[in-house]
Amino acid sequence: MDINAGGNSRDLLKKLRETLAVEGDGQERLDHIVGLVAEHMGTEVCSIYLRRDRQTLELCATKGLKQESVHQTRLRFGEGLVGLVAKRAAPINAADAPQEKGFRYMPETGEELYTSLLGVPVQRLGEVLGVLVVQNKSARQFSEDDVYALEVVAMVIAEMKELGAFVGDGEAMTAPHQRPHLFKGTSAQEGSAKGVVLLHDPQIVVSNVVADDPEAEKERLSAAMDQLRLNVDDLLTSTNTGGQDQKDVMEAYRMFANSKSWVSRLETSIDRGLTAEVAVEKEQSATRARMARVPDPYLRERLHDLDDLSNRLLRLLTGQGRAAGDSVPENAILVARNIGPAELLEYGKTLKGIVLEGGSVGSHAAIIARAWAIPMVIHADPITREALNNDPILVDGDQGVVHLRPTEEVTSAFQDKIAMLTAAQTKYAAIRNEPATTLDGVTVGMQMNAGLMVDLPSLETSGAEGVGLFRTELQFLMRNAVPKRDELAALYSRVMDAAGDKRVTFRTLDIGSDKVLSYMKNISEPNPAMGWRAIRMGLDKPGVMKMQLQALLRGAKGRPMNIMFPFIAQYSEFLDSRAMLHAAIESEKKLGHAIPSEIKIGAMLETPSLAFAPDQFFETCDFISIGGNDLKQFFYAADRENERVRSRYDTLNVSFLSFIELIAQRCNSFNTPVSFCGEDAGKPVEALCFAAMGLRNLSMRPASIGPVKHMLRKANLAEAKQVIDTARGSGAQSVRKDLMEWLKNRS
């Protein structure tokens, strides 16, 4: 490929490598690079802008612009053509730059003399680290070869910046992965943890950027591609037990692995001077940039497949990354872009904390974290691009804050907080076997939520009186195919064995919305949280539900059990579900199987409509569990996964508390046991209010039982109710302020 000033990109890269190999500081290296690129590109100007912070670029080196503007000129992402390159993560090729929309005149650089401009992002794995720019006085439309050559140089600059080749004075030239960082995310599980980073998908470090022997590099690539295809074929074979939809997805995955155009693009980059690893990273950066711009979720998912294949290929080429079976380091805090429940379970309960760039408070990874009482912060973007394995890290799950490589002052304050929490746990352990009886003699039942066998030991250690909610969907979500009936029956039997004489309430399969099975056809809905999910799916497609009911009955082995149906919105849905269970019981009797000695059939009240069901519903239902997480989002019409609206509505709003009181009154009038199950049940102040509203049973994660019990045992419900009623009568929107003042004055 000819370049205007002569030579090809491979020659340019070799000279670039020679320049970088020369002893010198970061500034000298950058100065050499801009001079070399300007000479080879035949341009009067070459400039390198590096990212100073998440949204600011700084001019760090230039050939052709005024030298006094270096480290003085700064641009916001999106400001001027250079800022637009950074914001879009895409090149701008302008023959007449001053006439381009977004052009910004910067007199301190002297760039008004130059007409044409070509700018490309300096990016690594989709993260923009800076911008590389060339300019000419005369109007010039740079060729595709020019653009490609500059992109290759930018890729090398990105790799060398990651390796710390451009360290110097100023924020833009600080050593990578060394400064303290504060990430403000969202709390998915309370608690605090101090430890070291364990990256779920560690960054690949590429030390050799320029290829000496392109043919040898292509042979390395070919061998790695062959192994990748074998690995994908093995994955496809392992999914033969799954449904057709899963097979279709895996076939599409294999199609990407066998894509000739993908391989051709990688080989072209190698021919132009890059090593195989850098060629893969260059293509991966382009893929991630496209992912960010594609609105269609299906296309985004296909691009994600290609991104995942790139990660696998990089691990094969470099031999880096975490292998299955690797031990989890002591005090490990898992850091990932996102993670599924099966992957999380592979790490085990030894993790001290979890930090995700994505995720949601209702995800099953978050449910597992809550069950394990592991602090978890989500939406901590872009921590995976900044953290390295074994970096010191602090996780504040109460505030949704993460400190990466914290200062001594921050670490000291954090240790004080952990010490206070440890002292509190000792206090809670002392009342573990005591009842949650208030000062005025009201006893509130305390039960725990679970979904895995590993949760069951918490029945004893937490002081829970039983399992108020066993989520059965986790066993479906962690598999590549529908679990077999006998497998489920064996699991349910082990759960009841572990619970001993304490009652377990099994909730039937609750999927849909954000809980999507990999082997089930994904149905696109405009509002899945209010769509075809949970009991609606079970009644419309009864095969799986019938199988699960049979498994539950067989797992009981004649013991008493509770079965609860999720997301009941009207009386008829409960009757239909109950009829299915009775039919399963009759079928089991005919087969000669043991039937539970007692079966209590309940419903989750998660929609406001069910609170106003006919009296017959409350008479027929053996028990009701208020599903607080869903009920609150439907009561306020505020998506619980949307932080913009989720956090603006208070659980202690007088309207919501009055609604809880209404439900308690209707249930009590028919002697129908009712409990509150959800995140808010595990918050001491909220739990106190629910008890004051008439609820006498609460179900929560095991770690919350101690704090809630401690709060109830030192409170007088009648006095708390009076504070709430006074606040309601005053026209207050929330009772929180008045209640907190009352608690403060009593302590």
Coordinates of C-alpha atoms in Angstrom, one line a residue, residues 69-275:
S69 CA 0.2 25.2 22.9
V70 CA 1.3 21.7 24.0
H71 CA -0.2 20.7 27.3
Q72 CA -2.1 24.1 27.2
T73 CA -4.8 23.3 24.6
R74 CA -7.7 21.2 25.9
L75 CA -10.9 20.1 24.3
R76 CA -14.0 18.4 25.6
F77 CA -15.3 15.3 23.9
G78 CA -17.5 16.6 21.1
E79 CA -15.8 20.0 21.0
G80 CA -14.3 20.9 17.6
L81 CA -13.5 18.2 14.9
V82 CA -10.9 16.6 17.2
G83 CA -13.4 16.3 20.0
L84 CA -16.0 14.9 17.6
V85 CA -13.5 12.1 16.6
A86 CA -13.2 11.2 20.3
K87 CA -17.0 11.4 20.9
R88 CA -17.9 9.3 17.9
A89 CA -14.9 7.0 18.2
A90 CA -14.7 7.3 14.4
P91 CA -12.4 9.0 11.8
I92 CA -13.2 12.5 10.3
N93 CA -11.7 13.1 6.9
A94 CA -12.3 16.8 5.9
A95 CA -10.8 18.4 2.7
D96 CA -12.0 21.8 3.9
A97 CA -12.1 21.5 7.7
P98 CA -13.1 25.1 8.5
Q99 CA -16.3 24.5 6.6
E100 CA -17.2 21.3 8.4
K101 CA -20.0 21.4 11.0
G102 CA -18.5 21.4 14.5
F103 CA -15.2 23.0 13.5
R104 CA -13.7 25.1 16.3
Y105 CA -11.0 27.7 15.8
M106 CA -8.2 27.6 18.3
P107 CA -5.9 30.6 17.8
E108 CA -3.4 29.4 20.4
T109 CA -2.4 26.5 18.1
G110 CA -2.0 28.4 14.8
E111 CA -4.2 25.9 13.0
E112 CA -6.1 28.5 11.0
L113 CA -3.3 28.1 8.4
Y114 CA -4.4 24.5 7.7
T115 CA -7.3 23.5 5.5
S116 CA -7.5 19.7 5.3
L117 CA -7.7 17.4 8.4
L118 CA -7.7 13.7 9.0
G119 CA -8.4 12.6 12.6
V120 CA -8.6 9.0 14.0
P121 CA -9.4 7.9 17.5
V122 CA -6.6 6.4 19.6
Q123 CA -8.6 3.6 21.1
R124 CA -8.1 0.2 22.7
L125 CA -11.0 -2.3 23.0
G126 CA -13.6 0.4 22.3
E127 CA -12.2 2.9 24.9
V128 CA -11.0 6.2 23.4
L129 CA -7.7 7.2 24.8
G130 CA -7.0 10.1 22.5
V131 CA -7.0 11.4 19.0
L132 CA -4.3 11.3 16.3
V133 CA -4.5 14.1 13.7
V134 CA -2.8 15.1 10.5
Q135 CA -3.4 18.4 8.7
N136 CA -2.4 20.2 5.4
K137 CA -2.5 23.8 4.2
S138 CA -3.9 22.8 0.9
A139 CA -7.3 21.1 0.4
R140 CA -6.7 17.4 0.4
Q141 CA -9.1 14.5 0.6
F142 CA -7.1 11.8 2.3
S143 CA -7.4 8.3 0.7
E144 CA -8.7 5.1 2.3
D145 CA -5.1 4.0 2.5
D146 CA -4.2 7.2 4.4
V147 CA -7.0 6.6 6.8
Y148 CA -6.0 3.0 7.4
A149 CA -2.3 3.9 7.9
L150 CA -3.2 6.5 10.5
E151 CA -5.6 4.1 12.3
V152 CA -2.8 1.5 12.5
V153 CA -0.4 4.1 14.0
A154 CA -3.2 5.1 16.4
M155 CA -3.6 1.5 17.5
V156 CA 0.1 1.2 18.2
I157 CA -0.1 4.5 20.3
A158 CA -3.0 3.0 22.2
E159 CA -1.1 -0.2 23.0
M160 CA 2.1 1.7 24.0
K161 CA 0.1 4.1 26.2
E162 CA -1.4 1.1 28.0
L163 CA 2.1 -0.2 28.6
G164 CA 3.1 3.2 30.1
A165 CA 5.4 4.3 27.2
F166 CA 4.2 8.0 27.4
V167 CA 4.5 8.8 31.1
G168 CA 5.4 12.4 31.8
D169 CA 4.1 15.6 33.5
G170 CA 0.4 16.4 33.6
E171 CA -2.8 14.4 34.0
A172 CA -2.9 13.2 30.3
M173 CA 0.5 11.5 30.7
T174 CA 0.2 9.8 34.0
A175 CA 1.1 6.1 34.3
P176 CA -1.9 3.9 33.5
H177 CA -3.5 1.8 36.2
Q178 CA -1.8 3.5 39.1
R179 CA -3.9 6.4 40.2
P180 CA -6.7 6.1 42.7
H181 CA -10.2 6.0 41.2
L182 CA -13.6 6.6 42.6
F183 CA -16.6 4.9 40.8
K184 CA -20.1 6.0 41.7
G185 CA -22.5 3.2 40.8
T186 CA -25.7 1.8 42.2
S187 CA -26.1 -0.4 45.3
A188 CA -27.4 -3.9 44.5
Q189 CA -26.5 -5.3 47.9
E190 CA -25.5 -3.5 51.1
G191 CA -22.4 -4.1 53.1
S192 CA -18.7 -3.1 52.9
A193 CA -15.7 -5.1 51.8
K194 CA -12.0 -4.6 51.4
G195 CA -9.9 -6.8 49.1
V196 CA -8.1 -7.2 45.8
V197 CA -9.5 -7.2 42.3
L198 CA -10.3 -10.4 40.5
L199 CA -11.2 -9.6 36.9
H200 CA -13.8 -12.0 35.4
D201 CA -12.3 -11.3 32.0
P202 CA -8.8 -10.0 32.5
Q203 CA -7.2 -7.5 30.2
I204 CA -4.8 -9.0 27.6
V205 CA -1.4 -7.2 27.8
V206 CA 0.2 -7.1 24.3
S207 CA 3.9 -6.2 24.5
N208 CA 4.8 -6.9 20.9
V209 CA 2.9 -4.6 18.6
V210 CA 4.8 -4.6 15.2
A211 CA 5.3 -7.8 13.3
D212 CA 8.7 -8.8 12.0
D213 CA 7.4 -11.7 9.9
P214 CA 3.9 -11.3 8.6
E215 CA 3.7 -14.8 7.3
A216 CA 4.7 -16.2 10.7
E217 CA 2.0 -14.0 12.3
K218 CA -0.6 -15.3 9.9
E219 CA 0.4 -18.9 10.7
R220 CA -0.1 -18.1 14.4
L221 CA -3.5 -16.6 13.6
S222 CA -4.5 -19.6 11.6
A223 CA -3.6 -22.0 14.3
A224 CA -5.5 -20.0 16.9
M225 CA -8.5 -19.8 14.6
D226 CA -8.5 -23.6 14.1
Q227 CA -8.5 -24.1 17.9
L228 CA -11.2 -21.4 18.3
R229 CA -13.4 -23.3 15.8
L230 CA -12.9 -26.6 17.6
N231 CA -13.8 -24.9 20.9
V232 CA -17.0 -23.5 19.4
D233 CA -17.9 -26.9 17.9
D234 CA -17.5 -28.4 21.3
L235 CA -19.8 -25.7 22.7
L236 CA -22.4 -26.5 20.0
T237 CA -22.2 -30.2 20.8
S238 CA -22.8 -29.5 24.4
T239 CA -26.0 -27.7 23.6
N240 CA -27.6 -30.5 21.7
T241 CA -29.9 -31.1 24.6
G242 CA -31.2 -27.5 24.4
G243 CA -34.1 -26.2 22.3
Q244 CA -34.0 -25.2 18.7
D245 CA -33.6 -21.5 19.6
Q246 CA -30.5 -22.1 21.5
K247 CA -29.1 -24.2 18.7
D248 CA -29.8 -21.4 16.3
V249 CA -27.9 -19.0 18.5
M250 CA -24.9 -21.3 18.7
E251 CA -25.0 -21.9 15.0
A252 CA -24.8 -18.1 14.5
Y253 CA -21.9 -18.1 16.9
R254 CA -20.2 -20.8 14.8
M255 CA -20.9 -18.8 11.7
F256 CA -19.0 -15.8 13.1
A257 CA -16.1 -18.1 14.0
N258 CA -15.9 -19.3 10.4
S259 CA -16.4 -15.8 8.9
K260 CA -13.9 -15.5 6.0
S261 CA -14.4 -11.7 5.9
W262 CA -13.4 -11.5 9.6
V263 CA -10.2 -13.5 9.0
S264 CA -9.5 -11.5 5.9
R265 CA -9.6 -8.2 7.8
L266 CA -7.3 -9.6 10.4
E267 CA -4.8 -10.9 7.8
T268 CA -4.9 -7.5 6.0
S269 CA -3.9 -5.8 9.3
I270 CA -1.0 -8.3 9.7
D271 CA 0.2 -7.7 6.1
R272 CA 0.3 -4.0 7.0
G273 CA 2.6 -4.6 9.9
L274 CA 0.6 -5.5 13.0
T275 CA 1.1 -8.6 15.1

